[in-house]
Amino acid sequence: MTRLITATAVTILVAGAHGAEWPHWRGPEMNGVAPADAAAPTTWSESENILWRQPLPGPAGSTPVVAGGRIFLTTPDGAELLLMALDAQSGEPLWRRTVTTGDAHFRGDEGNLASASPTTDGRHVVAVMGDGMMACYTVDGEPVWRLQLGDRLTPLDIQFGYASSPVLHGGKVLVQWQHGDGDPSTEEARVAAFDLSTGETLWDVPRDTDAMKECEHSYASPIVAGHGDDAVLVTHGADTTIAYDPHNGQELWRVGNVNPPGNYHPTLRFVASPAANDGLVVAPTAKKGPVTAVTLGGRGDLAGGEHQAWRIDRGTPDVPSPLVADGLVYLLGEDGALTCLDAATGERLYDRRTENDRHRASPLLVGERLYLASRGGVVTVVRAGRRFEVLAKNDLGEAISASPVVVDGVLYLRTFDALYAIADR
């Protein structure tokens, strides 16, 4: 497709309802499920409903977040690692701040040091880069605080750069800091909370597992599962999913036994993050390994206990994170195979190929439609439900590894070259 649309050509209102937000890389509930009243187009083209295309200074796999009519994203620009703000109505850049500098092409496009997504509460926006530098700004771009996680916690030792997105919850910035030298006797991994207003460390606890070698390194992101007093911070990596009390860092439960010592896989590093909905947490692993589902409310080691809803021994997505909604679990394989499971039992309902290409982005659910973005730029729209049906395929012709975002009827797609806004208006 030709690409003649510019941000300045758009006069239609985009994300006009400032109450509509996408504050985390997987949305308001951190699980890829859009609010019930959300809508998004099924098909798009330059001549019909692509509202604008804003070129970006560099490629990245980080996902934009949206609040208050602004879009925030991390991106490299040469050696600069930036947090940028764009106007959601026009796509025009509002401000850019250099969080840190470094080898922006550390591992090429999607694996560079701007891989973690920012997060916002509508007043602040927090970004962390692959060297562990984390910074907080107001939504107007004014600096609030800046800190190096490697200095506050433990010196960073990770093969492909830090890529876990931070989480905002209850006035705290929550992070999982999972890395290490491969020796399980040294305690490099931490989980920590920082005051959103000041950057002060509120709590900092070790994250103990028996993981060794490269399995100590996690590129997954934590999530908050549940609501109110029942909310837990779910961290993921080092052969184990562990939940903490976000108020004080107390460990509440864990699920391990996915990389047994007798047949230990030394590179079972986690990239896909857990997903939670309706009281169920679904934890993937890697290398087509197991997926475990547990119900919230348990304590201690949940593996094999009453709070383990089910486990499948093979078939995990390696990079895209799971999606749980309406009694179903969707697993998008890196090869584009979409698996649908019954959320209560783990029964496999179907396993069908979508686009025959690598898939790095996590799925998005809007109403009854699943949006699956391939690395080559094809977005497949699948009807949600127990029966597989492809509704449309849309080819942007630009590489994608960032997850799709929807706010106020506008679908945002971040490619390696640009950010697109698409809506039926």
Coordinates of C-alpha atoms in Angstrom, one line a residue:
M1 CA 0.0 0.0 0.0
T2 CA 1.2 3.6 -0.6
R3 CA 1.8 5.7 2.5
L4 CA 0.9 9.3 1.7
I5 CA -1.2 10.1 4.7
T6 CA 0.4 12.4 7.2
A7 CA -0.5 13.4 10.7
T8 CA -1.2 17.0 9.8
A9 CA -3.8 16.0 7.2
V10 CA -6.2 14.7 9.8
T11 CA -9.0 16.9 11.2
I12 CA -11.2 14.2 12.6
L13 CA -11.2 13.8 16.4
V14 CA -9.2 10.8 17.6
A15 CA -9.3 9.6 21.3
G16 CA -11.5 12.6 22.0
A17 CA -12.9 11.1 25.2
H18 CA -10.0 11.9 27.6
G19 CA -11.5 9.4 30.1
A20 CA -10.7 6.6 27.6
E21 CA -7.2 5.2 28.5
W22 CA -4.8 2.4 27.7
P23 CA -2.4 2.9 30.6
H24 CA -0.4 -0.4 30.5
W25 CA 1.0 -2.3 27.5
R26 CA -1.9 -4.8 27.8
G27 CA -4.6 -2.3 28.6
P28 CA -6.6 -1.2 31.7
E29 CA -6.7 -4.8 33.2
M30 CA -3.2 -5.7 32.0
N31 CA -4.6 -8.7 30.0
G32 CA -5.2 -7.5 26.4
V33 CA -9.0 -7.3 26.9
A34 CA -10.5 -3.9 25.9
P35 CA -13.4 -2.5 27.9
A36 CA -16.8 -3.8 27.2
D37 CA -17.9 -0.7 25.3
A38 CA -14.8 -0.6 23.1
A39 CA -15.0 -0.9 19.3
A40 CA -12.4 -1.2 16.5
P41 CA -12.5 -1.6 12.7
T42 CA -12.4 -5.0 11.2
T43 CA -10.8 -3.9 7.9
W44 CA -8.8 -0.8 6.9
S45 CA -7.2 0.9 4.0
E46 CA -5.5 4.2 3.3
S47 CA -8.4 5.5 1.4
E48 CA -11.1 4.6 3.9
N49 CA -10.2 4.7 7.6
I50 CA -6.5 5.1 8.3
L51 CA -6.7 8.4 10.0
W52 CA -3.0 9.2 10.2
R53 CA 0.5 7.7 10.1
Q54 CA 3.2 9.3 12.2
P55 CA 6.8 8.2 11.3
L56 CA 8.9 7.3 14.4
P57 CA 12.6 7.8 14.9
G58 CA 13.5 4.2 15.4
P59 CA 12.1 0.6 15.5
A60 CA 11.0 -1.1 18.8
G61 CA 8.8 -3.8 20.1
S62 CA 7.4 -1.7 22.9
T63 CA 3.7 -0.9 22.9
P64 CA 2.3 2.6 23.2
V65 CA 0.1 3.6 26.2
V66 CA -2.7 6.3 26.0
A67 CA -4.2 8.7 28.5
G68 CA -5.7 12.2 28.5
G69 CA -5.6 12.5 24.7
R70 CA -1.8 11.7 24.6
I71 CA 0.1 8.7 23.4
F72 CA 3.3 7.7 25.1
L73 CA 5.9 5.3 23.7
T74 CA 9.6 4.4 24.1
T75 CA 11.8 4.4 21.0
P76 CA 15.5 4.6 20.0
D77 CA 16.8 7.4 18.0
G78 CA 20.4 6.5 17.2
A79 CA 22.1 6.1 20.6
E80 CA 19.4 8.0 22.4
L81 CA 16.7 6.0 24.2
L82 CA 13.6 8.2 24.2
L83 CA 10.2 8.5 25.9
M84 CA 7.9 10.4 23.4
A85 CA 4.5 11.9 23.7
L86 CA 2.2 12.4 20.7
D87 CA -1.1 14.0 20.3
A88 CA -3.8 11.3 19.9
Q89 CA -5.9 13.5 17.7
S90 CA -3.3 14.3 15.1
G91 CA -0.3 12.0 15.8
E92 CA 1.9 15.1 16.0
P93 CA 4.8 14.7 18.5
L94 CA 4.4 16.8 21.6
W95 CA 7.6 16.2 23.4
R96 CA 10.6 13.8 23.6
R97 CA 12.9 13.1 26.5
T98 CA 16.2 11.2 26.5
V99 CA 15.9 8.7 29.4
T100 CA 19.4 7.4 28.8
T101 CA 21.8 6.6 26.0
G102 CA 23.3 3.3 24.9
D103 CA 23.6 0.8 22.1
A104 CA 20.1 1.3 20.6
H105 CA 20.7 -1.6 18.2
F106 CA 21.7 -4.0 20.9
R107 CA 20.0 -6.8 19.2
G108 CA 18.4 -5.2 16.2
D109 CA 14.9 -3.8 15.8
E110 CA 12.6 -5.5 18.4
G111 CA 15.4 -6.5 20.7
N112 CA 16.9 -3.1 21.3
L113 CA 17.2 -1.3 24.6
A114 CA 13.8 0.5 24.2
S115 CA 11.8 -2.8 24.4
A116 CA 9.9 -2.2 27.7
S117 CA 6.6 -0.3 27.4
P118 CA 5.9 2.8 29.5
T119 CA 3.0 3.0 31.9
T120 CA 0.9 6.0 33.0
D121 CA -1.7 7.0 35.6
G122 CA -2.9 10.0 33.6
R123 CA -0.7 12.4 35.6
H124 CA 2.7 10.6 35.4
V125 CA 4.3 8.4 32.9
V126 CA 7.1 6.0 33.8
A127 CA 9.6 4.4 31.3
V128 CA 12.5 2.0 31.8
M129 CA 15.2 1.2 29.3
G130 CA 17.3 -1.9 28.7
D131 CA 20.2 -0.8 30.8
G132 CA 17.9 -0.5 33.9
M133 CA 17.5 3.3 33.8
M134 CA 14.0 4.2 34.9
A135 CA 12.5 7.7 34.8
C136 CA 9.2 9.4 35.7
Y137 CA 7.8 12.5 33.9
T138 CA 4.6 14.4 34.1
V139 CA 2.3 13.9 31.1
D140 CA 3.5 17.3 30.0
G141 CA 7.1 16.1 29.9
E142 CA 8.4 17.6 33.1
P143 CA 11.0 15.4 34.9
V144 CA 9.9 14.1 38.3
W145 CA 12.7 11.6 39.2
R146 CA 15.2 9.2 37.6
L147 CA 17.0 6.2 39.0
Q148 CA 19.2 3.3 38.0
L149 CA 17.6 0.0 39.0
G150 CA 21.1 -1.6 38.9
D151 CA 22.2 0.7 41.6
R152 CA 19.0 0.6 43.7
L153 CA 18.7 -3.2 43.5
T154 CA 21.5 -5.4 42.1
P155 CA 23.9 -4.8 39.2
L156 CA 22.2 -5.9 36.0
D157 CA 23.5 -9.1 34.4
I158 CA 21.2 -10.2 31.5
Q159 CA 22.0 -11.4 28.1
F160 CA 19.6 -9.4 25.9
G161 CA 18.9 -6.3 28.0
Y162 CA 16.2 -5.5 30.5
A163 CA 12.8 -5.6 28.9
S164 CA 10.2 -6.0 31.6
S165 CA 7.6 -3.2 31.6
P166 CA 6.9 -1.5 34.9
V167 CA 3.4 -1.5 36.5
L168 CA 1.6 1.3 38.4
H169 CA -0.7 0.3 41.2
G170 CA -1.8 2.2 44.3
G171 CA 0.7 5.1 43.9
K172 CA 3.6 2.6 43.4
V173 CA 5.8 1.7 40.5
L174 CA 6.2 -2.1 40.7
V175 CA 9.0 -3.9 38.9
Q176 CA 10.4 -7.4 38.6
W177 CA 14.2 -7.4 38.3
Q178 CA 15.1 -10.8 37.1
H179 CA 18.6 -11.5 35.8
G180 CA 21.8 -13.2 37.1
D181 CA 25.1 -15.0 36.4
G182 CA 23.5 -18.4 36.1
D183 CA 24.5 -19.5 39.6
P184 CA 21.4 -20.1 41.8
S185 CA 23.4 -19.6 45.0
T186 CA 23.7 -15.8 44.3
E187 CA 20.6 -13.7 44.9
E188 CA 20.5 -11.2 42.0
A189 CA 16.7 -11.3 41.3
R190 CA 14.5 -8.8 43.2
V191 CA 10.9 -7.5 43.2
A192 CA 10.5 -3.9 44.3
A193 CA 8.1 -1.0 44.7
F194 CA 9.0 2.7 44.3
D195 CA 6.9 5.7 45.3
L196 CA 5.4 7.2 42.1
S197 CA 5.7 10.7 43.3
T198 CA 9.3 10.6 44.6
G199 CA 11.0 7.5 43.3
E200 CA 11.7 6.5 46.9
T201 CA 12.2 2.7 47.4
L202 CA 9.1 1.5 49.4
W203 CA 10.1 -2.1 49.6
D204 CA 12.6 -4.5 47.9
V205 CA 12.6 -8.2 48.4
P206 CA 14.6 -11.1 46.9
R207 CA 12.9 -13.4 44.4
D208 CA 14.1 -16.8 45.3
T209 CA 14.0 -19.8 42.9
D210 CA 16.2 -22.7 42.0
A211 CA 16.6 -21.5 38.4
M212 CA 20.1 -21.7 36.9
K213 CA 22.0 -20.7 33.8
E214 CA 20.1 -18.6 31.3
C215 CA 16.7 -19.4 32.9
E216 CA 17.5 -16.8 35.5
H217 CA 16.9 -14.1 32.8
S218 CA 13.3 -13.1 32.3
Y219 CA 12.0 -10.8 29.5
A220 CA 8.4 -11.1 30.6
S221 CA 6.5 -8.4 32.4
P222 CA 4.6 -8.5 35.7
I223 CA 0.9 -7.9 36.0
V224 CA -1.6 -7.0 38.8
A225 CA -4.3 -9.6 39.1
G226 CA -7.5 -9.1 41.0
H227 CA -8.9 -5.9 42.5
G228 CA -9.0 -4.0 45.7
D229 CA -7.6 -5.8 48.8
D230 CA -7.4 -9.0 46.8
A231 CA -5.0 -7.6 44.1
V232 CA -1.7 -9.5 43.8
L233 CA 1.5 -8.6 41.8
V234 CA 2.2 -11.6 39.6
T235 CA 5.9 -11.9 38.5
H236 CA 7.1 -14.3 35.9
G237 CA 10.5 -15.9 35.2
A238 CA 13.3 -18.1 36.5
D239 CA 11.2 -21.3 36.0
T240 CA 8.5 -19.9 38.4
T241 CA 5.4 -17.6 38.6
I242 CA 5.3 -15.9 42.0
A243 CA 2.6 -13.6 43.4
Y244 CA 3.3 -10.9 46.0
D245 CA 1.3 -8.5 48.1
P246 CA 1.8 -5.2 46.3
H247 CA 1.6 -3.3 49.6
N248 CA 4.6 -4.8 51.3
G249 CA 6.3 -7.4 49.0
Q250 CA 5.2 -10.5 51.0
E251 CA 5.2 -13.6 48.8
L252 CA 1.7 -15.1 48.7
W253 CA 1.9 -18.0 46.3
R254 CA 4.1 -19.5 43.6
V255 CA 3.8 -22.0 40.7
G256 CA 6.9 -23.9 39.6
N257 CA 7.7 -27.4 38.6
V258 CA 7.8 -26.4 34.9
N259 CA 11.6 -27.1 34.4
P260 CA 12.3 -30.3 36.4
P261 CA 15.9 -30.9 37.5
G262 CA 16.1 -34.3 35.9
N263 CA 15.6 -32.9 32.4
Y264 CA 16.6 -29.3 33.0
H265 CA 16.3 -27.0 30.0
P266 CA 19.1 -24.4 30.4
T267 CA 17.6 -21.8 28.1
L268 CA 13.9 -21.9 29.2
R269 CA 13.9 -18.1 29.7
F270 CA 10.4 -16.5 29.8
V271 CA 9.4 -13.9 27.3
A272 CA 5.6 -14.3 27.3
S273 CA 3.9 -12.7 30.3
P274 CA 1.0 -14.2 32.4
A275 CA -2.6 -13.1 31.8
A276 CA -5.4 -12.9 34.3
N277 CA -9.2 -12.5 34.1
D278 CA -12.3 -13.7 36.0
G279 CA -10.2 -15.0 38.9
L280 CA -7.9 -17.1 36.7
V281 CA -4.1 -16.6 36.1
V282 CA -2.7 -18.3 33.1
A283 CA 1.1 -18.7 33.1
P284 CA 3.0 -19.6 29.9
T285 CA 6.6 -20.8 29.8
A286 CA 8.8 -21.1 26.6
K287 CA 10.1 -23.5 24.0
K288 CA 6.6 -25.0 23.4
G289 CA 6.6 -26.1 27.0
P290 CA 3.8 -26.2 29.7
V291 CA 1.0 -23.7 30.5
T292 CA -0.5 -23.6 34.0
A293 CA -3.7 -22.0 35.1
V294 CA -4.4 -21.3 38.8
T295 CA -7.3 -19.6 40.6
L296 CA -6.7 -16.6 42.7
G297 CA -7.0 -16.8 46.5
G298 CA -4.4 -19.6 47.2
R299 CA -1.4 -19.4 49.3
G300 CA 1.9 -21.3 49.2
D301 CA 3.0 -23.6 46.4
L302 CA -0.1 -24.0 44.1
A303 CA 1.5 -26.5 41.7
G304 CA -0.7 -29.6 41.7
G305 CA -2.9 -28.3 44.5
E306 CA -6.5 -27.3 44.7
H307 CA -5.9 -23.9 43.2
Q308 CA -4.3 -25.4 40.1
A309 CA -7.2 -25.3 37.6
W310 CA -5.3 -27.2 34.9
R311 CA -2.0 -27.7 33.2
I312 CA -1.1 -28.6 29.7
D313 CA 2.4 -30.0 29.2
R314 CA 3.0 -28.7 25.7
G315 CA 1.9 -25.8 23.5
T316 CA 2.9 -22.6 25.3
P317 CA 3.3 -19.5 23.2
D318 CA 7.0 -18.5 23.2
V319 CA 6.6 -14.7 22.8
P320 CA 2.9 -13.5 22.6
S321 CA 1.2 -13.5 26.0
P322 CA -2.1 -15.5 26.6
L323 CA -5.5 -13.9 26.6
V324 CA -8.3 -15.0 29.0
A325 CA -11.9 -13.8 28.4
D326 CA -15.5 -15.2 28.5
G327 CA -14.6 -18.6 29.7
L328 CA -11.9 -19.1 27.1
V329 CA -8.1 -19.0 26.9
Y330 CA -6.3 -18.0 23.7
L331 CA -2.7 -19.0 23.1
L332 CA -1.0 -17.4 20.0
G333 CA 2.0 -19.4 18.9
E334 CA 5.0 -17.6 17.5
D335 CA 4.2 -19.4 14.2
G336 CA 0.7 -17.9 14.0
A337 CA -1.1 -21.0 15.3
L338 CA -4.1 -19.9 17.5
T339 CA -5.1 -22.3 20.2
C340 CA -8.4 -21.9 22.1
L341 CA -8.9 -23.7 25.4
D342 CA -11.8 -24.0 27.9
A343 CA -10.7 -21.7 30.8
A344 CA -12.3 -24.0 33.4
T345 CA -10.8 -27.3 32.3
G346 CA -8.0 -26.6 29.8
E347 CA -9.8 -28.7 27.2
R348 CA -8.4 -27.8 23.7
L349 CA -11.3 -26.5 21.5
Y350 CA -9.3 -25.8 18.4
D351 CA -5.8 -25.2 17.1
R352 CA -5.7 -23.4 13.8
R353 CA -3.1 -21.5 11.8
T354 CA -3.8 -17.8 11.1
E355 CA -1.0 -16.0 9.2
N356 CA 2.0 -18.2 8.3
D357 CA 4.6 -15.8 9.8
R358 CA 6.3 -15.1 13.1
H359 CA 4.1 -13.5 15.7
R360 CA 5.7 -11.4 18.4
A361 CA 2.8 -9.1 19.4
S362 CA 0.3 -10.3 22.0
P363 CA -3.4 -10.6 21.0
L364 CA -6.0 -8.0 21.6
L365 CA -9.7 -8.7 22.2
V366 CA -12.2 -6.0 21.3
G367 CA -15.8 -7.1 21.7
E368 CA -16.1 -10.4 19.8
R369 CA -12.9 -9.8 17.7
L370 CA -9.4 -10.9 18.3
Y371 CA -6.6 -8.9 16.6
L372 CA -3.4 -10.8 15.9
A373 CA -0.4 -8.9 14.4
S374 CA 2.3 -10.8 12.6
R375 CA 5.9 -9.8 12.3
G376 CA 5.5 -9.1 8.6
G377 CA 2.7 -6.6 9.2
V378 CA -0.4 -8.7 8.6
V379 CA -3.1 -8.2 11.2
T380 CA -5.6 -11.1 11.2
V381 CA -9.0 -10.5 12.8
V382 CA -10.6 -13.7 14.2
R383 CA -14.0 -14.1 15.7
A384 CA -13.8 -14.8 19.4
G385 CA -15.5 -17.9 20.6
R386 CA -15.4 -21.7 20.7
R387 CA -15.3 -22.0 16.9
F388 CA -12.5 -20.6 14.7
E389 CA -13.4 -18.1 12.0
V390 CA -11.2 -15.5 10.3
L391 CA -13.0 -12.3 9.6
A392 CA -10.4 -10.3 7.8
K393 CA -6.7 -9.9 7.1
N394 CA -5.1 -6.5 6.8
D395 CA -1.6 -6.0 5.5
L396 CA 0.2 -2.8 6.5
G397 CA 3.4 -3.8 4.8
E398 CA 5.5 -2.8 7.7
A399 CA 7.0 -5.0 10.4
I400 CA 5.1 -5.2 13.7
S401 CA 6.1 -6.6 17.1
A402 CA 4.3 -4.2 19.4
S403 CA 0.9 -5.3 20.6
P404 CA -2.3 -3.5 19.2
V405 CA -4.0 -0.9 21.3
V406 CA -7.6 0.4 21.2
V407 CA -8.9 3.6 22.7
D408 CA -12.2 5.4 22.0
G409 CA -12.9 3.4 18.8
V410 CA -9.4 4.0 17.5
L411 CA -7.0 1.1 16.8
Y412 CA -3.3 2.1 17.2
L413 CA -0.7 -0.1 15.5
R414 CA 3.0 0.6 16.1
T415 CA 5.2 -0.7 13.3
F416 CA 9.0 -0.5 13.1
D417 CA 8.6 2.6 10.9
A418 CA 5.5 4.5 12.2
L419 CA 2.5 4.7 14.5
Y420 CA -0.9 4.3 12.8
A421 CA -4.4 5.4 14.0
I422 CA -7.3 3.5 12.4
A423 CA -11.0 4.1 13.0
D424 CA -14.4 3.8 11.3
R425 CA -15.3 7.5 11.4

